mmCIF file of C-alpha atoms in Angstrom:
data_model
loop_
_atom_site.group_PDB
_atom_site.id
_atom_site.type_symbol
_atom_site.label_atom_id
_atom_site.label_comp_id
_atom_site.label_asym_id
_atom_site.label_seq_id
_atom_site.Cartn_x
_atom_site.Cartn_y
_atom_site.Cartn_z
ATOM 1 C CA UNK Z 27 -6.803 -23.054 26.358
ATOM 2 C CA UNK Z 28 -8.757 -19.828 25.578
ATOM 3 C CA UNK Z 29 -12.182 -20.223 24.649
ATOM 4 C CA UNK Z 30 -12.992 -19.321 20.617
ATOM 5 C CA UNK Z 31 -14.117 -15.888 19.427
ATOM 6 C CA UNK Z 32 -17.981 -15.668 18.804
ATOM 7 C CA UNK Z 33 -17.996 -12.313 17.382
ATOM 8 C CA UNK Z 34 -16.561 -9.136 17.180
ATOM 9 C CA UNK Z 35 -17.344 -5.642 16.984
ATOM 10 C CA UNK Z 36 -14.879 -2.786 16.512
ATOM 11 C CA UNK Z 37 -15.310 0.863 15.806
ATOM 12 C CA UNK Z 38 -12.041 2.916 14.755
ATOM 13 C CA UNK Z 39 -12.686 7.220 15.636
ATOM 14 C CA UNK Z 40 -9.830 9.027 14.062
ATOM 15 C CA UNK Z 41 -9.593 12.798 14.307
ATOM 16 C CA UNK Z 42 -7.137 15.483 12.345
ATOM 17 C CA UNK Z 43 -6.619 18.703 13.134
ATOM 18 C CA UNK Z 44 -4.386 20.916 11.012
ATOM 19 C CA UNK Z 45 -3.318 23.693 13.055
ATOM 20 C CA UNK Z 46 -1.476 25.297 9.946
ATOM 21 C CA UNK Z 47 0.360 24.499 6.898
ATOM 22 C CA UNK Z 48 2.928 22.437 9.088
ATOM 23 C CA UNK Z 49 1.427 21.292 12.426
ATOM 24 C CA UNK Z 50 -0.852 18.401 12.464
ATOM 25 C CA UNK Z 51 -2.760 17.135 15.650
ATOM 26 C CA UNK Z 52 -4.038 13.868 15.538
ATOM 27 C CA UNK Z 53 -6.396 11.373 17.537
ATOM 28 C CA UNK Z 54 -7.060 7.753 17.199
ATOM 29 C CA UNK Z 55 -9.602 5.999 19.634
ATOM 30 C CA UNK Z 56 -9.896 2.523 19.232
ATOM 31 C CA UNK Z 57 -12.181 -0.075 20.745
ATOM 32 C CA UNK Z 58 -12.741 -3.509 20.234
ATOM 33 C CA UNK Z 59 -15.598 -5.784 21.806
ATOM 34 C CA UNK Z 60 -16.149 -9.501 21.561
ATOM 35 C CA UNK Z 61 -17.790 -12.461 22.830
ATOM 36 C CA UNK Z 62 -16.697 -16.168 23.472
ATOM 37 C CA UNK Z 63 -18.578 -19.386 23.185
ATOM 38 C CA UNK Z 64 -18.575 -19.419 26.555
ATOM 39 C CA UNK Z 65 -20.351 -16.186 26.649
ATOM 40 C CA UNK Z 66 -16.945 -14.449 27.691
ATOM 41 C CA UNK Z 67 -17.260 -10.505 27.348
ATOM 42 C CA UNK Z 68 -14.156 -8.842 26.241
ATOM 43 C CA UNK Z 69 -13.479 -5.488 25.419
ATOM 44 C CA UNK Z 70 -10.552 -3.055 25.346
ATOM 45 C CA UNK Z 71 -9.557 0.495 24.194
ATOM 46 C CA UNK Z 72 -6.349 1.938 22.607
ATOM 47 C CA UNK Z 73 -6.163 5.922 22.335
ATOM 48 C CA UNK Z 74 -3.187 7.624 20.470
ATOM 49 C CA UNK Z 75 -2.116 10.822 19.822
ATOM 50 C CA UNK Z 76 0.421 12.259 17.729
ATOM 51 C CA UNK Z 77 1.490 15.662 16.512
ATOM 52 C CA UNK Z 78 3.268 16.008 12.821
ATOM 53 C CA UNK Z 79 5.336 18.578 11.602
ATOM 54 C CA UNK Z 80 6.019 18.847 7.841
ATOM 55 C CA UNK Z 81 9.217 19.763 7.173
ATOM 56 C CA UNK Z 82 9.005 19.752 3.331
ATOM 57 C CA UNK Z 83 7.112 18.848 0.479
ATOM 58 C CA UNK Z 84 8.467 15.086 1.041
ATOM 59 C CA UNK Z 85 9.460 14.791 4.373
ATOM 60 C CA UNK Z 86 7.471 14.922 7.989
ATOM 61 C CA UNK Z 87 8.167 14.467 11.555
ATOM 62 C CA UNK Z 88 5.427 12.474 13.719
ATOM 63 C CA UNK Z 89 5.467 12.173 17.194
ATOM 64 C CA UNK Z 90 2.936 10.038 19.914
ATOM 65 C CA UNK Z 91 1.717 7.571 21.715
ATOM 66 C CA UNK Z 92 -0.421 4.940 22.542
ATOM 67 C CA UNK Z 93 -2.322 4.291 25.722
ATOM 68 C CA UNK Z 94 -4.174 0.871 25.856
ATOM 69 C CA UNK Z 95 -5.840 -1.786 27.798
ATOM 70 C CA UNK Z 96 -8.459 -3.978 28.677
ATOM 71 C CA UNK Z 97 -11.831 -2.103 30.008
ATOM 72 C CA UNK Z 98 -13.451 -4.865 32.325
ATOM 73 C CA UNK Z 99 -10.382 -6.795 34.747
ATOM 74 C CA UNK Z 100 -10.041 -10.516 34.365
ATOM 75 C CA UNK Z 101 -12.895 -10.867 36.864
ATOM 76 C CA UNK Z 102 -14.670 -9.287 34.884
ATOM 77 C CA UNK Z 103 -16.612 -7.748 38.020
ATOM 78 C CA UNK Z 104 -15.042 -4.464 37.996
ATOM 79 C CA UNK Z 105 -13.777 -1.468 35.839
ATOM 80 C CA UNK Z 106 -9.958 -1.052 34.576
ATOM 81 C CA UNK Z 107 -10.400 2.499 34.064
ATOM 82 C CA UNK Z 108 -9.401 4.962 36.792
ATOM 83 C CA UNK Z 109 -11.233 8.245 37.819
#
């Protein structure tokens, strides 16, 4: 089976931009790193980004998405991320 979670660190960046009274950018970067027992590196990344529009008072549109994914392959000898 997989090998047990040592620890775990995770850091959470989340951005807003209001544009104006009704246009909202937003950006969410994500990334999570831990270690096994086995001494098993494992990190990975999620970014998101979403635009909101507030319609009224009570009621906004959001739209996004989400872009994820481990950072090292499962050899863990090279890079997931493309140039």
């Amino acid at each position: 089976g997989s090998p047990n979670i040592e620890w775990t660190l995770s850091e959470d960046i989340i951005i807003d931009l209001e544009l104006s009274d009704v246009v909202t950018l937003s950006l969410d970067v994500y990334y999570n790193t831990s270690r096994t027992y086995r001494e098993i590196t494992k990190s990975k990344i999620d970014l998101t980004e979403e635009i909101s529009f507030q319609i009224s008072k009570t009621l906004s549109l959001s739209v996004g998405h989400t872009n994820g994914g481990d950072l090292v392959s499962s050899t863990e000898r090279s890079s997931n991320i493309a140039a």
